[in-house]
mmCIF file of N, CA and C in Angstrom:
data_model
loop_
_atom_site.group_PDB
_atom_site.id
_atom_site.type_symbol
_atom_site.label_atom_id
_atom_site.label_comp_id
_atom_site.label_asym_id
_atom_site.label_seq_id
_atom_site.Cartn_x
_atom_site.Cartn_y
_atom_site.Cartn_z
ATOM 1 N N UNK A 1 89.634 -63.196 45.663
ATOM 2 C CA UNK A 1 88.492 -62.641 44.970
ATOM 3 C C UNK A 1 88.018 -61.357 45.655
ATOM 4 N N UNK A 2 88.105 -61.618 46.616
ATOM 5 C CA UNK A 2 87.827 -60.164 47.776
ATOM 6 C C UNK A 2 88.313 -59.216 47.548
ATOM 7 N N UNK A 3 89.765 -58.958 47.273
ATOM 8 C CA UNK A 3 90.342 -58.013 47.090
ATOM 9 C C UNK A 3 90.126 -57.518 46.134
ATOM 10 N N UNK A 4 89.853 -58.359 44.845
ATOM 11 C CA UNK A 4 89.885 -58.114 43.439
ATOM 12 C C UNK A 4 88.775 -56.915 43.164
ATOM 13 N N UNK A 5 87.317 -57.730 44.284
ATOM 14 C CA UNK A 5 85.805 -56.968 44.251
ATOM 15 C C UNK A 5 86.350 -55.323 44.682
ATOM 16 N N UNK A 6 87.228 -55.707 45.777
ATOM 17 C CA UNK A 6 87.135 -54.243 46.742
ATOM 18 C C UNK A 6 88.398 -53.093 45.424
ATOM 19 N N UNK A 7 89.412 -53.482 44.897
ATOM 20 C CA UNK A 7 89.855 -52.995 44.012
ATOM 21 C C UNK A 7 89.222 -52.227 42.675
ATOM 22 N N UNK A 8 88.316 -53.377 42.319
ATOM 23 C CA UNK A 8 87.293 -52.401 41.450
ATOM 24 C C UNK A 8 86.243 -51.336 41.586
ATOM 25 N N UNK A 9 85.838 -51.625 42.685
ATOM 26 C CA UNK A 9 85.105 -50.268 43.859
ATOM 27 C C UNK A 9 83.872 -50.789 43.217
ATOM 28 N N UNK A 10 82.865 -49.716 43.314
ATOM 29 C CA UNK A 10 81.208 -49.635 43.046
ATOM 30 C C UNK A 10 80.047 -50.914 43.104
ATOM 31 N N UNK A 11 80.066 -51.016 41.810
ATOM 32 C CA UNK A 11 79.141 -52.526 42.544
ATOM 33 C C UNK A 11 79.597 -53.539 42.445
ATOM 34 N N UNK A 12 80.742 -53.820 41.826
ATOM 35 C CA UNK A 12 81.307 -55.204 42.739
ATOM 36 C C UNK A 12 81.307 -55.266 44.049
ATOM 37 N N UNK A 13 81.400 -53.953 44.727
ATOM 38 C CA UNK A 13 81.758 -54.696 46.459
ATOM 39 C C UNK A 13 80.527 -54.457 46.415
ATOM 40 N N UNK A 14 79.166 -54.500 46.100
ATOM 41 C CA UNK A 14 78.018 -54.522 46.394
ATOM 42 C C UNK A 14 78.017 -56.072 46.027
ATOM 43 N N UNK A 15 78.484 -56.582 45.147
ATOM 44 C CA UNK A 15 77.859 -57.822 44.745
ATOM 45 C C UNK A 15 78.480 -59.049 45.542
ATOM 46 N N UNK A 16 79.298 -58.717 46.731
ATOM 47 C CA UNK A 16 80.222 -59.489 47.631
ATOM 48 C C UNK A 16 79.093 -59.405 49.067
ATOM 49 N N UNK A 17 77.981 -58.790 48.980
ATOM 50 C CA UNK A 17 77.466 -58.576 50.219
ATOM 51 C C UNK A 17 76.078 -59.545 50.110
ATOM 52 N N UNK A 18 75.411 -60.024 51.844
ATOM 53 C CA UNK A 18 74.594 -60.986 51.127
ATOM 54 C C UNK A 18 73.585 -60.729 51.666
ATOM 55 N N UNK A 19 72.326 -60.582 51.811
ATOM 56 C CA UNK A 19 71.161 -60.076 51.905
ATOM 57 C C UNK A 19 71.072 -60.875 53.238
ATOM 58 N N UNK A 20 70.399 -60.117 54.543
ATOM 59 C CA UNK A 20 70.182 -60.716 55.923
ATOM 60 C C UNK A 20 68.552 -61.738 55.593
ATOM 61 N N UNK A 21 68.816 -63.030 56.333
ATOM 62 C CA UNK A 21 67.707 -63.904 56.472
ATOM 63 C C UNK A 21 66.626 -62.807 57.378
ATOM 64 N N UNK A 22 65.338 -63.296 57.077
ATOM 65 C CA UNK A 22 64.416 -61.978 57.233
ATOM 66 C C UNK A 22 63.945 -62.837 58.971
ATOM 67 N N UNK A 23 63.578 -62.224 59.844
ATOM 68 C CA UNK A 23 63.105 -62.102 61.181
ATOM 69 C C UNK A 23 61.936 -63.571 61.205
ATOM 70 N N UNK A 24 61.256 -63.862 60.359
ATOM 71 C CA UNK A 24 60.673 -65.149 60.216
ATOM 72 C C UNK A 24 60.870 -65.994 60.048
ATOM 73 N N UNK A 25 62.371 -66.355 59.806
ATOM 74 C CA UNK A 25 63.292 -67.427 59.571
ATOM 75 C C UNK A 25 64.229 -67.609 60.880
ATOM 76 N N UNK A 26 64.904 -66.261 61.262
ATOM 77 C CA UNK A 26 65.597 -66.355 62.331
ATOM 78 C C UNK A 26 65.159 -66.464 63.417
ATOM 79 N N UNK A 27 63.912 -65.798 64.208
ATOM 80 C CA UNK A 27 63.554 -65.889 65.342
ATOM 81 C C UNK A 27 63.268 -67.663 65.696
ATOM 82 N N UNK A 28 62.244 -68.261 65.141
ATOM 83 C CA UNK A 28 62.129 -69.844 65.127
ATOM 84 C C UNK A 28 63.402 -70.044 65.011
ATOM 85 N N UNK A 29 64.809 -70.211 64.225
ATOM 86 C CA UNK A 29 65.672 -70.691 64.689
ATOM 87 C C UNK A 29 66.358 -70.332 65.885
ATOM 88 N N UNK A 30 66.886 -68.636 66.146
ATOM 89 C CA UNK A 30 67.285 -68.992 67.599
ATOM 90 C C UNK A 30 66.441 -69.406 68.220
ATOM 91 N N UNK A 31 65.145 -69.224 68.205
ATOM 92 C CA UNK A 31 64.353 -69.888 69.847
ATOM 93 C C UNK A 31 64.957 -71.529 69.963
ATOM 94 N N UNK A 32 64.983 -71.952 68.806
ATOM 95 C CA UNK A 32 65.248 -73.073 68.676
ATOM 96 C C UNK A 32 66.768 -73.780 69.216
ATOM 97 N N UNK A 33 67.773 -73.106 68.867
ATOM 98 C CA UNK A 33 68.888 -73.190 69.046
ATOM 99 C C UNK A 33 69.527 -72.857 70.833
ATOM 100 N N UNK A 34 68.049 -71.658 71.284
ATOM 101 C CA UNK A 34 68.526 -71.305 72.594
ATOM 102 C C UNK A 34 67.388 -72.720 73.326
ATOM 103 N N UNK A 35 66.399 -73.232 72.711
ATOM 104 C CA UNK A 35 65.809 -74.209 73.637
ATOM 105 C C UNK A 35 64.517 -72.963 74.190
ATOM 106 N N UNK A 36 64.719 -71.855 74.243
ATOM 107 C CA UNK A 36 63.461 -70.950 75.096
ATOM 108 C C UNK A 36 62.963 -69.885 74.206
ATOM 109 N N UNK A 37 61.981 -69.458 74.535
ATOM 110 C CA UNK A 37 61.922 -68.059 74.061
ATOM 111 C C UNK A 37 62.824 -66.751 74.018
ATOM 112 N N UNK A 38 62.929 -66.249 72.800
ATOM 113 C CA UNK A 38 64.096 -64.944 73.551
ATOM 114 C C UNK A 38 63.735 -64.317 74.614
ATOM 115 N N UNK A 39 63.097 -63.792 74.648
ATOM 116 C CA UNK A 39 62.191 -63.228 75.398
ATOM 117 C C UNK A 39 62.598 -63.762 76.766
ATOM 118 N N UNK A 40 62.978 -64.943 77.271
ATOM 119 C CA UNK A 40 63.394 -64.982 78.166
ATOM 120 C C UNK A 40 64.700 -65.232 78.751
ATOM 121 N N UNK A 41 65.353 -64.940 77.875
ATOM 122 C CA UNK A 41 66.773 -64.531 77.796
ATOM 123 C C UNK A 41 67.393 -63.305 77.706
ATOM 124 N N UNK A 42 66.702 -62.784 77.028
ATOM 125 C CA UNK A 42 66.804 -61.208 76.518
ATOM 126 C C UNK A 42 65.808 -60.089 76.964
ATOM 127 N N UNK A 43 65.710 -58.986 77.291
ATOM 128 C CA UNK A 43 64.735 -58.529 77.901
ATOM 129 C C UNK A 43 63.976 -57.341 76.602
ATOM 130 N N UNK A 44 65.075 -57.471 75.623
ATOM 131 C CA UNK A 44 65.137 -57.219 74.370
ATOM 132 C C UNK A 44 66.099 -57.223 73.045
ATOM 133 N N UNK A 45 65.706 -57.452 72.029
ATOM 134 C CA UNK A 45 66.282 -57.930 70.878
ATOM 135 C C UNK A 45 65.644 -56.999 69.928
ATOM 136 N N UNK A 46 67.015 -56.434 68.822
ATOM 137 C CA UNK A 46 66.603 -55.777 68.006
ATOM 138 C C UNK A 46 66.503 -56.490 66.665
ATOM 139 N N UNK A 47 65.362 -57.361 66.124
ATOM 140 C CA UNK A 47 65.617 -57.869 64.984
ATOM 141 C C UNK A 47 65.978 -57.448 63.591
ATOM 142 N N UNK A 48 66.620 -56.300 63.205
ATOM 143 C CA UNK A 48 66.772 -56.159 62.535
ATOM 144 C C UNK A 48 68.644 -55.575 62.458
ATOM 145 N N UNK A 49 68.889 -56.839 61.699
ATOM 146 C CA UNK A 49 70.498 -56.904 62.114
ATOM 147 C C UNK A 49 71.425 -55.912 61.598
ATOM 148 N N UNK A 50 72.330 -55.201 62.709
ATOM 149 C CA UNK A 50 73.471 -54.446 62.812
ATOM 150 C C UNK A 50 74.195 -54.662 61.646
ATOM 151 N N UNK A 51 74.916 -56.041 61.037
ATOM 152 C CA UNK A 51 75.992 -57.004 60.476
ATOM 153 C C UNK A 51 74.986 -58.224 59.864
ATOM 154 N N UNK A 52 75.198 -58.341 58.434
ATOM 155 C CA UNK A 52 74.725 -59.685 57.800
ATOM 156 C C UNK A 52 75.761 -60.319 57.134
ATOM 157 N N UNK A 53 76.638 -61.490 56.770
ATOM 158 C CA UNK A 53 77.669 -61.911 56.193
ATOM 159 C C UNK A 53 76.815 -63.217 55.464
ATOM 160 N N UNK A 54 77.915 -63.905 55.033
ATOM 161 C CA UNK A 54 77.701 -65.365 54.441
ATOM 162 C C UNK A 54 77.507 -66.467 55.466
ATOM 163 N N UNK A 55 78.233 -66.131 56.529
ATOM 164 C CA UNK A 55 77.980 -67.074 57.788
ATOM 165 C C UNK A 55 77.505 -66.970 59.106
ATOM 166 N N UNK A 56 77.377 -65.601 59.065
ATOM 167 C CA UNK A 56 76.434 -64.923 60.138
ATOM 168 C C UNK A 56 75.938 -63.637 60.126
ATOM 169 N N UNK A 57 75.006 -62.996 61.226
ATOM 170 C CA UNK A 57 74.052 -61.940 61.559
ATOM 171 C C UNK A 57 74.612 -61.697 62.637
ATOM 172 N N UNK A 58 74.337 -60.111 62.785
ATOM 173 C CA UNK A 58 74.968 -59.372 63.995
ATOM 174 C C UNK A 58 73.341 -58.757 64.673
ATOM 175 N N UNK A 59 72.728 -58.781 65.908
ATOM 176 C CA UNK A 59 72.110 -57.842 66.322
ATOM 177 C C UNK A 59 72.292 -57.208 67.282
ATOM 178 N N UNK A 60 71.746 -56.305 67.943
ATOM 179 C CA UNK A 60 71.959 -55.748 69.102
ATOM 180 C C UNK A 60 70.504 -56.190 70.241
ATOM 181 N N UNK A 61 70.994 -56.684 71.732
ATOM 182 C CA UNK A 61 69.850 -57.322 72.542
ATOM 183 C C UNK A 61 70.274 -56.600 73.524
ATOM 184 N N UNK A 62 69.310 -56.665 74.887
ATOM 185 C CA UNK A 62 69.581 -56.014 76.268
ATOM 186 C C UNK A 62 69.866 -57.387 77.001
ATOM 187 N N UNK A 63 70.496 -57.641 78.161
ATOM 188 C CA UNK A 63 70.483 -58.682 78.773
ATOM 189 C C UNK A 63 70.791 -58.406 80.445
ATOM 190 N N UNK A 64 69.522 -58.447 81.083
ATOM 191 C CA UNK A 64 69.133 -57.883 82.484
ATOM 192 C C UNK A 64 70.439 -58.094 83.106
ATOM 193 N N UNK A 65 71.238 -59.169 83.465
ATOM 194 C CA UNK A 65 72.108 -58.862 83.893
ATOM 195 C C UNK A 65 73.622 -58.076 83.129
ATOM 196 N N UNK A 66 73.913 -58.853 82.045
ATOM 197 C CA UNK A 66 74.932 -58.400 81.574
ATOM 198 C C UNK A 66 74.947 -56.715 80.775
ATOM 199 N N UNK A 67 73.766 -55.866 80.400
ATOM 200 C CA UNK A 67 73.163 -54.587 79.603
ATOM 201 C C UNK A 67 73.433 -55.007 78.086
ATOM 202 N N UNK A 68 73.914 -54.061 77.678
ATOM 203 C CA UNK A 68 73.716 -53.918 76.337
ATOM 204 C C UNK A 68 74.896 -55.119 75.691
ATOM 205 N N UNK A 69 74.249 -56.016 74.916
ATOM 206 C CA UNK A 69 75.229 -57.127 74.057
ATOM 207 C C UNK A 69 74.777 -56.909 72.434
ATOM 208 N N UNK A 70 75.414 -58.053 72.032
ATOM 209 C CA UNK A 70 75.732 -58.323 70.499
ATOM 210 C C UNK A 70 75.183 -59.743 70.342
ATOM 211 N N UNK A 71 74.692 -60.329 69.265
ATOM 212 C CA UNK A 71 74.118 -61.505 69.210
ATOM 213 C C UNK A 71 74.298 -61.700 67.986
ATOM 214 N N UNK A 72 75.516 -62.783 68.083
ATOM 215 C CA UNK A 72 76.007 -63.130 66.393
ATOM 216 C C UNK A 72 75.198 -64.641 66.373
ATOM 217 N N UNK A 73 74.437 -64.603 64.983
ATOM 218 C CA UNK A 73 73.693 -65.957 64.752
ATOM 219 C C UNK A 73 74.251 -66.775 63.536
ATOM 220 N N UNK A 74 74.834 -68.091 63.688
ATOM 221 C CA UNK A 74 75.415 -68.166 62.437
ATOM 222 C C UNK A 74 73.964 -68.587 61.443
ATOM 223 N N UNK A 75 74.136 -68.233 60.370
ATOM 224 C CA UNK A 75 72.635 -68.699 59.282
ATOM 225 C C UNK A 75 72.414 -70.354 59.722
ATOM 226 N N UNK A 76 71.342 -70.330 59.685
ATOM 227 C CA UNK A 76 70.335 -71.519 59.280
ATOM 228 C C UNK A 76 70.918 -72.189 58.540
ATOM 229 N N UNK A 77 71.057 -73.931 58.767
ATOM 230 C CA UNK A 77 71.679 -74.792 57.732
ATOM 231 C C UNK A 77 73.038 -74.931 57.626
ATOM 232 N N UNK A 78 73.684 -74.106 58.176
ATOM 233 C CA UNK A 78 75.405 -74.042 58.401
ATOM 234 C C UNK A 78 75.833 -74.918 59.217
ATOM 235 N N UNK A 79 76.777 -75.867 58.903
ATOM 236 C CA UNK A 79 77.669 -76.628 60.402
ATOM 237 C C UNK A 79 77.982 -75.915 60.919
ATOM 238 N N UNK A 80 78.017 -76.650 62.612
ATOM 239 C CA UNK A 80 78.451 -76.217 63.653
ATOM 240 C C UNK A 80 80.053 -76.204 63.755
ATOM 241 N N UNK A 81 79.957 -75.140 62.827
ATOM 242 C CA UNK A 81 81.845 -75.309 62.780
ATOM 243 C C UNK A 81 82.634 -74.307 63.749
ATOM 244 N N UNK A 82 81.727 -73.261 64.761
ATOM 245 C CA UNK A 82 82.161 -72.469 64.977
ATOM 246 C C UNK A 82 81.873 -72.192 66.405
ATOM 247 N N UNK A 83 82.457 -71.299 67.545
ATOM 248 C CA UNK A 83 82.026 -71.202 68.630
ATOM 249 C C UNK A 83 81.776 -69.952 69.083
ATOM 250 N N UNK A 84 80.921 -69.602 69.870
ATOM 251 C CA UNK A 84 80.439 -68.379 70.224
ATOM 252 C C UNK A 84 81.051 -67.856 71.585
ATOM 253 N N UNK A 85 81.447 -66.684 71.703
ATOM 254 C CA UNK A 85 82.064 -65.879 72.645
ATOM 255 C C UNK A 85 82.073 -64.632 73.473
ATOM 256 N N UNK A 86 80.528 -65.511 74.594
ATOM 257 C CA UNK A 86 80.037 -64.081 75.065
ATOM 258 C C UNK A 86 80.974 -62.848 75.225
ATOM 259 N N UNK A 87 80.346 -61.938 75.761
ATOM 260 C CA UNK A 87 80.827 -60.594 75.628
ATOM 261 C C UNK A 87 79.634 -59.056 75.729
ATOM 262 N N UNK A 88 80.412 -58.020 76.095
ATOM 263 C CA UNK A 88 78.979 -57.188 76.548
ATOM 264 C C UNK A 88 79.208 -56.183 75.134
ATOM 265 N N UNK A 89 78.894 -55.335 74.283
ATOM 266 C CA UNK A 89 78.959 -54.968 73.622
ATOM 267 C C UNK A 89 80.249 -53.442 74.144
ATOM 268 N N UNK A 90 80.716 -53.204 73.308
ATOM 269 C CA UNK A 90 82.178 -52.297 74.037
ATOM 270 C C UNK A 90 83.450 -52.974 74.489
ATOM 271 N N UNK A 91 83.305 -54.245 74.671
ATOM 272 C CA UNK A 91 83.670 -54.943 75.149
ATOM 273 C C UNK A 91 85.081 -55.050 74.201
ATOM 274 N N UNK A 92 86.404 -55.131 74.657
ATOM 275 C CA UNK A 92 87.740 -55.616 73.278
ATOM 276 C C UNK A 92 88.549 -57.057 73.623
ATOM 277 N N UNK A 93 88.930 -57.395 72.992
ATOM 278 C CA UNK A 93 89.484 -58.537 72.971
ATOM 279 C C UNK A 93 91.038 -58.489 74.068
ATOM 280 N N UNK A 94 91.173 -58.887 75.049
ATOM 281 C CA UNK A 94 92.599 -58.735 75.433
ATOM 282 C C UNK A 94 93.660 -59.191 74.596
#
């Protein structure tokens, strides 16, 4: 179906894209998911996401020791089907 959207161009591949959960939904869940405040994990977080998909959010955070990262959140309500893989932002896959 993907291909089909991206083949026809204009707003089909608009209509393949999915609107980011808004900052009042997500923050209560990561706090939730990290157990703390961001805030004390992060020395900052940009809530307003880089990357929005069907199964996750991309943002950009500072993290005192590690600097500048990426913070993929999978949406609210999704199984835990998936695993997360720190990393500093710049960062490539070997």
């Amino acid at each position: 179906m993907r291909a089909t959207l991206e083949e026809a161009g204009g707003i089909f591949i608009k209509l393949g894209h999915v609107s980011p959960v808004p900052r009042e939904t997500m923050q209560p869940f990561v706090e939730t998911q990290l157990q703390q405040p961001v805030d004390t994990v992060f020395s900052s977080l940009e809530w307003e996401p880089i990357a929005a998909a069907s199964i996750a959010q991309v943002y950009r955070a500072h993290h005192a020791e590690l600097g500048e990262v990426v913070v993929k959140v999978r949406r609210p309500g999704l199984e835990d089907t998936t695993s997360a893989t720190p990393g500093r932002s710049g960062d490539s896959p070997d």
